[in-house]
Amino acid sequence: MGSVAALAGPAAQTLLAQFVPHGHCYLWRPDLVSLHVLSDSLIAIAYFSIPVALATFLRRRRDLPFAWVFWLFGLFIVSCGITHVLEVWTLWHPDYWLSGALKALTALVSLYTAFVLWRIMPQALTIPTPTELAALNRQLEEDSQQLRQTSQSLRDELEFSNSLFDQSAIGLACTGPHGRWLRVNARLCDMLGLDRGDLGSLSWGALAAPDAGPEVLDRLRGLDSGSFEDSELEQRLLTRDRGAIDAVLSVRGVRQSSGELKYCLAAVQDVSEKRAALRELEEQRSMYSAVLASISDAVFVADRQGDFTYVCPNVSTIFGYSPAAVAQFSSVSSLLGEDLFEEKQLEEMGELSNIGCSVLDEQGGSHELLVTVKAVAIGAGSRLYTCRDITEIKAAEQRLLQAKQRLEESNEELQEFAYVASHDLQEPLRKILAFGERLQSACADRFEDREADYLKRMMSAALRSRELINDLLTFSRVQTKARPLEPTDLAAVVDGVLSDLEIAIESSGAEVDVGPLPHLDADANQMRQLFQNLLSNAIKFRRADVAPHIQISSRSLSGPGPQRCEISVSDNGIGFEARYAEAIFMPFKRLHGRQAYEGSGIGLAICRKIARRHSGTLVAQSSPDQGSTFTLQMPVHAATPISS
């Protein structure tokens, strides 16, 4: 205290001399002084450390609200700490005015701090509590998760929309209010043969084909200017190679709330193939209509109840009614008659053919029809009727039947005539030959040469007449006296013929080569007669000083229908010109005189008739001095004879 008084001067010493250190109040008891010193010192240290912690906290958390309040609170705590320091100081130094001044300052700071705290209390109370903050954080996290999910969904939808746009099977385009291309997909570029850059430099109007009408051009130009209405139009669009495609253009405008156009969406569908198919269908329809109109059959379609669903225009050719009049009939039964067919049978078989019926036309005339009914699916119909008028065919069949009957009667009469004529002709010939032989035996030595020549000629003519009559009978009996066709060994037949011709073969020096011959269904006697005629002619019509060489061969024929075979008889005889290849098969047709070669000229005609009776053919090929080949073709099994 003495030192303080010395520093303060005489006036201060006088003033300070009035106070005593605070330690006197404690009687300078060491234990009590120490207790106050220690307590105030620790409080001061605590008060000074708190602002340091607050300053550190505020520096790291600059986002805290009301940060200045924390600084004010720190100033308040520092002021309080200084008062506790002065409490220790005044234990030994009675500087009570300084202590009071600092306490007054602390009081002001404290009051201001309290005032501020109460003032900001309502605002501070609005700050969420940790629980509320945790709840808010959880809500924010949930909202954030939902936002992420929504964002992902939007991205997926956008990706899906982009994929649909790009991968669409039809062309898609998006243009701005003034026709500027915003986006096109690959399909539209492929349709037009243009890439996105080329397409972006063109307008809608530039894509119109030269043959586009003014209405189409106006609507396309409206897309370029933005003045259009949602619509769908068919048009032809140009491609890169200046060709054109048939297209259907669907346009829709997306507008803002004010009505102003935002952008235009256009869908372009290439219908060129569809149009081509429709044109082809139309051509086919026209062709089928022309075909139906050109045929004489009446065609119509009805449903299961018999109601007409389609009537061909040419029904009038049979019924005399127009198609509309036919369609007015209550049912098919009223037109064609009841009980035309059984529905169950049609369902089982699917088609019933050649159903006969009689109908009356509009004029009352009768017609015979053949009706075919087929179960089909044509539009609303399920029964296809085809009606063929066979009235004329029936009449022709009746006429043919009558003609056949007359022909059979005529054939019977001719056969009877041939038999009677041959019998009646044979009788005088036998007498002529008998009396001629008697004259030759009894009077030959009394005849002069001329008379003997007359008798010889008479006998020769009678013999030729008898041969001719026999050949005619043989020719007529190919059909009338024929035997049933039976399995026959042609090799055995030919062997029998060669045996019969043995003398002629030996006398002529003929050589006959016989190859393998088939077994077939035939009349053995007629086959024997055929080969005998062919071989006899081969021996008879030989070249002078050249021995006959005859070859008989056969082969199987391939092809549709019944199995057939071919038998050939070839020789090296005199032959004949090719122009006579058919004439030699005519009865009594001779290429040589009787003096050169004997015969009636009917043998080959008999051979061809036998071939026809076996459902076969017989033809000849020849050249003069090159020989001849006769070829027989006929079925191997179950040959059906052909009536002559």
XYZ file of C-alpha atoms in Angstrom:
644
model
C 0.000 0.000 0.000
C 2.851 2.273 0.656
C 4.112 1.853 -2.852
C 0.692 2.765 -4.317
C 0.500 5.905 -2.210
C 3.945 6.858 -3.367
C 2.995 6.481 -7.028
C -0.260 8.395 -6.706
C 1.149 11.541 -5.247
C 0.144 13.463 -2.155
C -3.519 13.851 -3.154
C -3.891 10.198 -3.949
C -2.105 9.218 -0.807
C -4.590 11.284 1.108
C -7.474 9.616 -0.707
C -6.057 6.086 -0.505
C -5.223 6.575 3.095
C -8.935 6.499 3.724
C -9.182 2.798 2.508
C -7.561 -0.344 3.721
C -6.837 -3.481 1.658
C -9.571 -6.040 1.517
C -7.312 -8.489 3.354
C -7.912 -6.543 6.577
C -11.517 -7.682 6.386
C -10.210 -11.259 6.543
C -7.886 -10.303 9.409
C -5.132 -11.501 7.141
C -5.856 -14.995 8.082
C -3.829 -17.040 5.702
C -6.374 -19.774 5.259
C -9.215 -17.414 4.488
C -7.111 -15.197 2.171
C -5.860 -18.272 0.359
C -9.399 -19.564 -0.102
C -10.580 -16.324 -1.740
C -7.445 -15.981 -3.885
C -7.726 -19.526 -5.127
C -11.455 -19.359 -5.806
C -11.380 -16.012 -7.657
C -8.298 -17.066 -9.609
C -9.925 -20.288 -10.791
C -13.129 -18.454 -11.677
C -11.170 -15.889 -13.680
C -9.266 -18.607 -15.524
C -12.540 -20.390 -16.345
C -14.135 -17.143 -17.488
C -11.180 -16.347 -19.740
C -11.106 -19.873 -21.303
C -14.809 -19.851 -22.189
C -14.522 -16.930 -24.667
C -11.483 -18.593 -26.248
C -13.564 -21.782 -26.783
C -16.459 -19.718 -28.160
C -14.127 -17.896 -30.550
C -12.687 -21.190 -31.755
C -16.187 -22.614 -32.196
C -17.447 -19.574 -34.115
C -14.410 -19.581 -36.373
C -15.140 -23.184 -37.340
C -18.926 -22.801 -37.559
C -19.409 -19.646 -39.507
C -22.887 -20.850 -40.564
C -24.407 -20.455 -37.048
C -27.207 -17.909 -36.710
C -26.809 -15.049 -34.219
C -23.008 -15.367 -34.129
C -22.665 -11.818 -32.781
C -24.646 -12.885 -29.700
C -21.941 -15.443 -28.984
C -19.310 -12.656 -29.268
C -21.363 -10.461 -26.927
C -21.719 -13.331 -24.495
C -17.942 -13.828 -24.638
C -17.399 -10.149 -23.835
C -19.761 -10.513 -20.863
C -17.798 -13.535 -19.605
C -14.455 -11.757 -20.035
C -15.809 -8.774 -18.039
C -16.918 -11.112 -15.273
C -13.461 -12.736 -15.257
C -11.779 -9.318 -14.867
C -13.947 -8.541 -11.827
C -12.720 -11.727 -10.177
C -9.101 -10.756 -10.967
C -9.682 -7.385 -9.256
C -11.134 -9.249 -6.264
C -7.763 -10.885 -5.814
C -6.003 -7.536 -6.479
C -7.965 -5.627 -3.839
C -6.958 -8.115 -1.156
C -3.694 -6.236 -0.908
C -4.417 -3.038 -2.834
C -7.462 -0.947 -1.974
C -8.147 0.137 -5.647
C -11.816 0.061 -5.093
C -12.674 2.776 -7.596
C -11.007 0.799 -10.367
C -12.790 -2.332 -9.216
C -16.098 -0.493 -9.093
C -15.598 1.010 -12.538
C -14.880 -2.398 -14.040
C -17.892 -3.862 -12.257
C -20.018 -1.020 -13.603
C -18.742 -1.819 -17.113
C -19.477 -5.486 -16.502
C -22.951 -4.541 -15.340
C -23.590 -2.626 -18.558
C -22.332 -5.513 -20.644
C -24.432 -7.938 -18.637
C -27.585 -5.821 -18.943
C -27.074 -5.409 -22.693
C -26.428 -9.125 -23.048
C -29.607 -9.953 -21.106
C -31.591 -7.454 -23.158
C -30.325 -8.910 -26.407
C -31.034 -12.465 -25.246
C -34.637 -11.639 -24.428
C -34.989 -9.764 -27.690
C -33.783 -12.609 -29.875
C -35.491 -15.247 -27.766
C -38.504 -15.612 -30.156
C -36.204 -15.989 -33.128
C -33.941 -18.396 -31.256
C -36.901 -20.518 -30.244
C -37.660 -21.059 -33.928
C -34.343 -22.833 -34.376
C -35.095 -26.578 -34.552
C -34.102 -28.776 -31.702
C -31.721 -31.672 -32.313
C -34.696 -34.040 -32.378
C -36.475 -31.827 -34.840
C -33.292 -31.480 -36.832
C -32.939 -35.262 -36.887
C -36.535 -35.589 -38.021
C -35.975 -32.904 -40.630
C -32.813 -34.642 -41.757
C -34.685 -37.912 -42.065
C -37.434 -36.180 -44.036
C -34.843 -34.483 -46.196
C -33.170 -37.833 -46.758
C -36.482 -39.402 -47.713
C -37.299 -36.493 -49.976
C -33.835 -36.722 -51.449
C -34.263 -40.460 -52.041
C -37.661 -39.870 -53.617
C -36.176 -37.101 -55.701
C -33.388 -39.415 -56.836
C -35.952 -42.113 -57.697
C -38.104 -39.611 -59.534
C -35.056 -38.312 -61.333
C -34.053 -41.862 -62.277
C -37.587 -42.614 -63.446
C -37.533 -39.455 -65.530
C -34.174 -40.435 -66.981
C -35.490 -43.961 -67.731
C -38.623 -42.566 -69.311
C -36.555 -40.127 -71.321
C -34.239 -42.919 -72.426
C -37.245 -45.093 -73.260
C -38.869 -42.250 -75.187
C -35.641 -41.606 -77.059
C -35.357 -45.318 -77.822
C -38.951 -45.408 -79.058
C -38.313 -42.328 -81.158
C -35.117 -43.662 -82.688
C -36.218 -47.291 -83.076
C -39.752 -46.598 -84.306
C -40.836 -48.504 -87.410
C -42.325 -45.311 -88.833
C -40.534 -42.070 -89.579
C -40.734 -39.426 -86.836
C -39.741 -35.763 -86.958
C -39.949 -32.769 -84.651
C -39.814 -29.269 -86.136
C -39.914 -25.814 -84.605
C -42.510 -23.065 -85.130
C -40.804 -21.929 -88.327
C -40.117 -25.314 -89.836
C -36.624 -25.776 -88.381
C -35.830 -29.461 -87.930
C -35.250 -30.168 -84.253
C -35.018 -33.932 -84.369
C -35.557 -36.825 -86.813
C -35.217 -40.572 -86.354
C -33.243 -43.018 -88.474
C -36.344 -44.554 -90.054
C -37.349 -41.270 -91.692
C -33.824 -40.816 -93.012
C -33.892 -44.358 -94.421
C -37.259 -43.727 -96.074
C -36.044 -40.621 -97.864
C -32.468 -41.842 -98.419
C -31.142 -38.713 -96.664
C -28.936 -38.214 -93.636
C -29.853 -35.826 -90.828
C -27.629 -33.074 -92.198
C -29.208 -33.191 -95.661
C -32.689 -33.312 -94.219
C -32.014 -30.336 -91.965
C -31.317 -28.122 -94.986
C -34.659 -28.926 -96.624
C -38.163 -27.713 -95.942
C -41.360 -29.751 -95.843
C -42.443 -28.184 -99.099
C -39.207 -29.283 -100.800
C -40.064 -32.919 -100.012
C -43.286 -32.857 -102.046
C -43.219 -34.990 -105.214
C -43.675 -33.150 -108.543
C -47.122 -34.683 -108.990
C -48.363 -33.357 -105.618
C -51.576 -31.368 -105.835
C -51.928 -27.766 -104.679
C -53.754 -28.823 -101.506
C -50.869 -31.075 -100.464
C -48.324 -28.330 -101.237
C -50.250 -25.780 -99.168
C -50.435 -28.097 -96.183
C -46.735 -28.956 -96.378
C -45.818 -25.281 -96.628
C -48.022 -24.680 -93.592
C -45.693 -26.950 -91.612
C -42.769 -24.748 -92.607
C -44.546 -21.567 -91.502
C -46.169 -23.016 -88.385
C -49.688 -22.282 -89.621
C -51.326 -25.666 -89.735
C -53.960 -27.767 -88.028
C -53.592 -31.262 -86.641
C -54.337 -33.562 -89.567
C -53.446 -36.662 -91.542
C -52.809 -36.564 -95.263
C -51.646 -38.976 -97.939
C -48.965 -37.774 -100.290
C -45.867 -38.703 -102.253
C -42.487 -37.620 -100.862
C -39.265 -37.230 -102.806
C -36.224 -39.387 -102.051
C -32.520 -38.791 -102.610
C -32.560 -40.461 -106.052
C -35.467 -38.192 -107.095
C -37.817 -41.111 -106.805
C -40.923 -40.946 -104.650
C -42.617 -42.980 -101.958
C -46.279 -43.154 -101.043
C -46.582 -41.876 -97.487
C -49.181 -41.059 -94.836
C -48.187 -37.937 -92.870
C -49.794 -37.423 -89.444
C -49.162 -33.964 -87.938
C -49.844 -32.693 -84.403
C -48.855 -29.352 -82.928
C -47.734 -28.930 -79.295
C -48.692 -25.463 -78.117
C -48.001 -23.267 -75.102
C -50.746 -22.080 -72.730
C -50.971 -18.902 -74.765
C -51.786 -20.914 -77.860
C -48.469 -20.172 -79.517
C -46.920 -23.130 -81.342
C -44.090 -24.709 -79.399
C -43.129 -27.456 -81.825
C -44.648 -29.834 -84.366
C -44.622 -33.624 -84.196
C -44.889 -35.468 -87.529
C -45.209 -39.222 -88.131
C -44.444 -40.486 -91.653
C -45.478 -44.000 -92.645
C -44.234 -45.528 -95.901
C -47.241 -47.188 -97.548
C -45.624 -47.818 -100.944
C -45.740 -51.603 -100.529
C -49.287 -51.397 -99.225
C -50.323 -49.277 -102.195
C -48.581 -51.673 -104.574
C -50.329 -54.605 -102.892
C -53.669 -52.807 -103.171
C -53.024 -52.109 -106.847
C -52.108 -55.748 -107.356
C -55.227 -56.843 -105.496
C -57.298 -54.511 -107.646
C -55.706 -55.920 -110.780
C -56.365 -59.443 -109.540
C -59.925 -58.506 -108.662
C -60.400 -57.091 -112.145
C -58.817 -60.189 -113.670
C -60.967 -62.544 -111.579
C -64.046 -60.507 -112.402
C -63.169 -60.739 -116.090
C -62.562 -64.481 -115.763
C -65.830 -65.003 -113.915
C -67.629 -62.904 -116.499
C -66.125 -64.947 -119.341
C -67.025 -68.406 -118.057
C -70.406 -69.913 -118.617
C -70.736 -71.306 -115.098
C -72.832 -69.414 -112.566
C -71.004 -68.802 -109.300
C -72.415 -67.516 -106.026
C -71.653 -67.655 -102.313
C -74.094 -68.232 -99.464
C -73.935 -68.646 -95.711
C -74.931 -71.732 -93.738
C -78.560 -70.634 -93.733
C -78.574 -70.444 -97.523
C -78.734 -66.638 -97.748
C -76.790 -65.185 -100.674
C -73.666 -63.139 -99.842
C -72.224 -62.854 -103.371
C -73.672 -63.446 -106.839
C -71.500 -63.596 -109.970
C -72.691 -61.244 -112.760
C -73.044 -64.059 -115.326
C -75.855 -65.874 -113.475
C -78.184 -64.386 -116.045
C -76.692 -66.703 -118.708
C -78.306 -69.671 -116.955
C -81.179 -68.401 -114.862
C -82.123 -65.336 -116.886
C -82.262 -63.303 -113.660
C -79.980 -60.382 -112.932
C -77.559 -60.793 -109.997
C -79.706 -58.437 -107.913
C -82.816 -60.489 -108.718
C -81.062 -63.733 -107.765
C -79.935 -62.186 -104.480
C -83.589 -61.419 -103.706
C -84.413 -65.122 -103.539
C -85.080 -66.138 -99.967
C -82.396 -68.840 -100.064
C -80.388 -71.134 -102.319
C -83.065 -73.794 -101.905
C -85.672 -71.536 -103.489
C -83.421 -71.243 -106.547
C -81.938 -74.744 -106.868
C -84.530 -76.776 -105.027
C -84.765 -78.472 -101.662
C -82.565 -81.326 -100.452
C -79.727 -80.459 -102.834
C -77.189 -82.018 -100.451
C -76.772 -83.061 -96.839
C -75.012 -80.498 -94.693
C -73.337 -83.195 -92.601
C -71.874 -84.833 -95.701
C -70.478 -81.496 -96.900
C -68.837 -80.844 -93.517
C -67.220 -84.279 -93.597
C -65.965 -84.156 -97.199
C -65.441 -80.410 -97.644
C -66.694 -80.543 -101.250
C -69.546 -82.213 -103.102
C -69.293 -82.399 -106.884
C -71.575 -83.211 -109.805
C -74.872 -82.777 -107.996
C -77.575 -82.926 -110.635
C -80.671 -80.762 -110.479
C -83.286 -79.191 -112.747
C -84.252 -75.509 -112.514
C -86.562 -73.120 -114.332
C -85.248 -69.849 -115.723
C -87.087 -66.535 -115.661
C -88.949 -67.405 -118.870
C -89.963 -70.800 -117.529
C -87.448 -72.790 -119.566
C -85.975 -75.938 -118.023
C -82.254 -76.317 -117.441
C -80.222 -79.306 -116.329
C -77.414 -78.290 -113.956
C -74.356 -79.866 -112.410
C -73.725 -78.165 -109.065
C -70.509 -78.235 -107.051
C -70.679 -77.083 -103.421
C -67.510 -76.350 -101.488
C -67.123 -75.390 -97.838
C -65.052 -72.195 -97.839
C -64.554 -68.987 -95.879
C -65.219 -66.050 -98.218
C -66.289 -62.881 -96.431
C -69.551 -63.581 -94.621
C -70.182 -66.682 -96.753
C -69.253 -70.258 -96.074
C -70.607 -72.148 -99.122
C -69.310 -71.693 -102.686
C -71.727 -72.859 -105.387
C -70.665 -73.467 -108.995
C -73.528 -74.245 -111.388
C -72.834 -75.563 -114.886
C -75.617 -75.691 -117.437
C -75.449 -79.141 -119.060
C -78.753 -78.910 -120.890
C -77.023 -78.954 -124.293
C -74.611 -81.634 -123.113
C -77.531 -83.771 -121.972
C -79.216 -83.255 -125.321
C -75.955 -84.096 -127.108
C -75.525 -87.198 -124.948
C -79.023 -88.247 -125.835
C -78.295 -87.692 -129.524
C -75.002 -89.562 -129.161
C -76.759 -92.423 -127.386
C -79.283 -92.613 -130.166
C -76.522 -92.472 -132.773
C -74.618 -95.174 -130.920
C -77.719 -97.324 -130.834
C -78.236 -96.793 -134.549
C -74.559 -97.551 -135.168
C -74.756 -100.752 -133.140
C -77.817 -101.769 -135.094
C -76.011 -100.882 -138.318
C -72.950 -102.874 -137.230
C -75.112 -105.847 -136.442
C -76.748 -105.518 -139.825
C -73.369 -105.185 -141.513
C -72.031 -108.215 -139.677
C -75.081 -110.179 -140.722
C -74.687 -108.834 -144.230
C -70.990 -109.736 -144.288
C -71.754 -113.254 -143.119
C -74.642 -113.698 -145.532
C -72.745 -112.009 -148.358
C -69.677 -114.139 -147.774
C -71.807 -117.235 -147.632
C -73.733 -116.279 -150.750
C -70.534 -115.232 -152.557
C -68.644 -118.331 -151.504
C -71.291 -120.669 -152.937
C -71.007 -119.569 -156.617
C -67.228 -119.334 -156.237
C -67.097 -122.893 -155.014
C -69.157 -123.964 -158.044
C -66.943 -121.988 -160.398
C -63.840 -123.540 -158.904
C -65.400 -127.032 -158.905
C -66.510 -126.848 -162.502
C -63.245 -125.215 -163.492
C -61.263 -128.048 -161.929
C -63.456 -130.575 -163.779
C -62.858 -128.793 -167.050
C -59.107 -128.785 -166.410
C -59.074 -132.494 -165.613
C -61.556 -133.715 -168.222
C -61.123 -131.403 -171.181
C -57.649 -129.998 -170.835
C -56.333 -132.030 -173.846
C -59.153 -130.779 -176.060
C -58.616 -127.057 -175.276
C -56.578 -124.884 -177.481
C -53.986 -122.627 -175.923
C -56.307 -119.635 -175.864
C -59.152 -121.604 -174.282
C -56.765 -123.067 -171.689
C -55.528 -119.534 -170.866
C -59.131 -118.361 -170.375
C -59.789 -121.247 -168.005
C -56.618 -120.516 -166.074
C -57.538 -116.841 -165.694
C -61.024 -117.783 -164.521
C -59.648 -120.118 -161.866
C -57.116 -117.485 -160.734
C -59.821 -114.807 -160.430
C -62.063 -117.174 -158.469
C -59.222 -118.007 -156.089
C -58.467 -114.297 -155.567
C -62.125 -113.601 -154.921
C -62.284 -116.377 -152.346
C -59.119 -115.001 -150.644
C -60.567 -111.496 -150.691
C -63.828 -112.676 -149.112
C -61.925 -114.574 -146.428
C -59.774 -111.494 -145.668
C -62.882 -109.323 -145.433
C -64.419 -111.759 -142.987
C -61.199 -111.763 -140.973
C -61.140 -107.945 -140.933
C -64.751 -107.731 -139.748
C -64.244 -110.375 -137.058
C -61.371 -108.570 -135.297
C -64.002 -107.046 -133.013
C -66.973 -109.340 -133.358
C -65.181 -112.654 -132.917
C -62.450 -111.450 -130.535
C -61.520 -113.319 -127.367
C -61.040 -111.738 -123.902
C -57.576 -110.337 -123.175
C -55.564 -112.830 -121.135
C -51.947 -113.077 -119.935
C -50.015 -114.009 -123.077
C -46.383 -114.961 -123.716
C -45.460 -113.153 -126.936
C -42.297 -115.220 -127.295
C -44.440 -118.382 -127.552
C -46.752 -116.656 -130.036
C -43.823 -115.650 -132.268
C -42.340 -119.142 -132.052
C -45.669 -120.553 -133.305
C -45.711 -118.091 -136.204
C -42.125 -118.955 -137.164
C -43.083 -122.620 -137.107
C -45.992 -121.970 -139.485
C -43.723 -119.980 -141.818
C -40.896 -122.443 -141.684
C -41.153 -123.444 -145.387
C -41.296 -119.814 -146.570
C -38.352 -118.916 -144.351
C -36.252 -121.773 -145.656
C -37.137 -121.191 -149.304
C -36.283 -117.479 -149.079
C -33.154 -118.009 -146.978
C -34.500 -115.585 -144.407
C -32.727 -114.985 -141.080
C -34.957 -114.106 -138.134
C -33.491 -112.695 -134.884
C -35.917 -112.697 -131.979
C -35.025 -110.762 -128.827
C -36.679 -111.040 -125.396
C -40.423 -110.437 -125.647
C -42.772 -109.471 -122.792
C -45.713 -111.168 -121.143
C -48.809 -109.025 -121.510
C -52.605 -109.129 -121.545
C -53.692 -109.872 -125.124
C -55.771 -112.018 -127.455
C -53.242 -114.716 -128.383
C -54.951 -115.597 -131.692
C -55.001 -111.983 -132.826
C -51.371 -111.485 -131.780
C -50.530 -114.582 -133.834
C -52.388 -113.146 -136.804
C -50.598 -109.758 -136.426
C -47.092 -111.225 -136.319
C -47.898 -113.656 -139.146
C -48.919 -110.763 -141.406
C -45.850 -108.695 -140.509
C -43.392 -111.569 -140.931
C -45.047 -112.760 -144.155
C -44.752 -109.251 -145.609
C -41.113 -109.043 -144.522
C -40.382 -112.270 -146.406
C -42.574 -111.411 -149.390
C -41.314 -107.856 -149.991
C -37.616 -108.731 -150.144
C -34.986 -107.379 -152.476
C -33.796 -109.503 -155.335
C -30.683 -111.532 -154.608
C -30.726 -110.368 -150.952
C -31.736 -112.836 -148.262
C -34.303 -111.382 -145.840
C -32.992 -110.387 -142.398
C -35.759 -109.839 -139.848
C -35.269 -108.529 -136.302
C -37.926 -108.673 -133.568
C -37.188 -106.688 -130.366
C -39.005 -105.041 -127.491
C -38.505 -102.470 -124.726
C -40.449 -101.010 -121.799
C -41.740 -97.454 -122.038
C -41.589 -95.036 -119.115
C -44.078 -92.289 -118.420
C -47.340 -91.526 -116.626
C -50.270 -93.880 -116.808
C -50.348 -97.665 -117.221
C -47.145 -99.524 -118.055
C -46.618 -99.866 -121.797
C -44.213 -101.740 -124.030
C -42.916 -101.360 -127.570
C -42.353 -104.238 -130.009
C -40.490 -103.604 -133.261
C -40.327 -105.784 -136.407
C -37.573 -104.630 -138.796
C -36.478 -106.022 -142.150
C -34.040 -105.239 -144.976
C -36.591 -105.469 -147.778
C -37.554 -103.172 -150.586
C -39.133 -100.596 -148.278
C -41.369 -97.780 -149.473
C -41.507 -94.009 -149.560
C -42.326 -92.266 -146.276
C -45.414 -90.603 -147.777
C -47.102 -94.005 -147.909
C -46.551 -94.702 -144.175
C -50.296 -94.274 -143.461
C -51.737 -95.351 -146.790
C -50.423 -98.920 -146.416
C -52.797 -99.479 -143.483
C -55.891 -98.735 -145.579
C -57.889 -101.803 -146.729
C -57.066 -102.938 -150.276
C -54.336 -100.302 -150.616
C -51.482 -101.780 -152.674
C -48.168 -100.164 -153.603
C -47.260 -102.906 -156.120
C -49.134 -104.834 -158.811
C -50.486 -108.364 -158.277
C -48.086 -109.701 -160.860
C -45.116 -108.641 -158.723
C -46.468 -109.518 -155.273
C -49.457 -111.616 -154.311
C -51.997 -110.558 -151.681
C -55.317 -108.813 -151.170
C -53.896 -105.611 -149.629
C -55.858 -105.981 -146.392
C -53.284 -107.641 -144.123
C -51.817 -104.420 -142.635
C -55.304 -103.008 -142.107
C -56.096 -106.094 -140.039
C -52.853 -105.606 -138.061
C -53.699 -101.990 -137.173
C -57.231 -102.946 -136.212
C -55.832 -105.640 -133.877
C -53.451 -103.042 -132.334
C -56.329 -100.636 -131.718
C -58.441 -103.385 -130.221
C -55.600 -103.816 -127.662
C -55.527 -100.036 -126.916
C -52.297 -99.770 -128.850
C -50.836 -98.182 -131.953
C -49.065 -99.554 -135.013
C -46.911 -97.290 -137.186
C -44.393 -97.862 -139.978
C -41.089 -96.229 -140.916
C -39.334 -96.973 -144.187
C -37.190 -95.768 -147.059
C -36.875 -97.316 -150.528
C -34.349 -100.209 -150.546
C -33.602 -99.516 -146.850
C -36.094 -101.897 -145.330
C -39.039 -101.177 -143.040
C -39.724 -101.070 -139.321
C -43.189 -101.680 -137.882
C -43.561 -100.489 -134.269
C -46.334 -101.723 -132.001
C -46.997 -99.921 -128.682
C -49.582 -101.286 -126.259
C -50.326 -101.585 -122.515
C -48.806 -104.466 -120.608
C -51.715 -104.995 -118.211
C -55.493 -104.599 -118.323
C -55.550 -103.011 -121.720
C -59.006 -101.693 -122.566
C -60.031 -102.543 -126.128
C -61.090 -99.654 -128.317
C -64.219 -100.156 -130.351
C -63.741 -99.664 -134.064
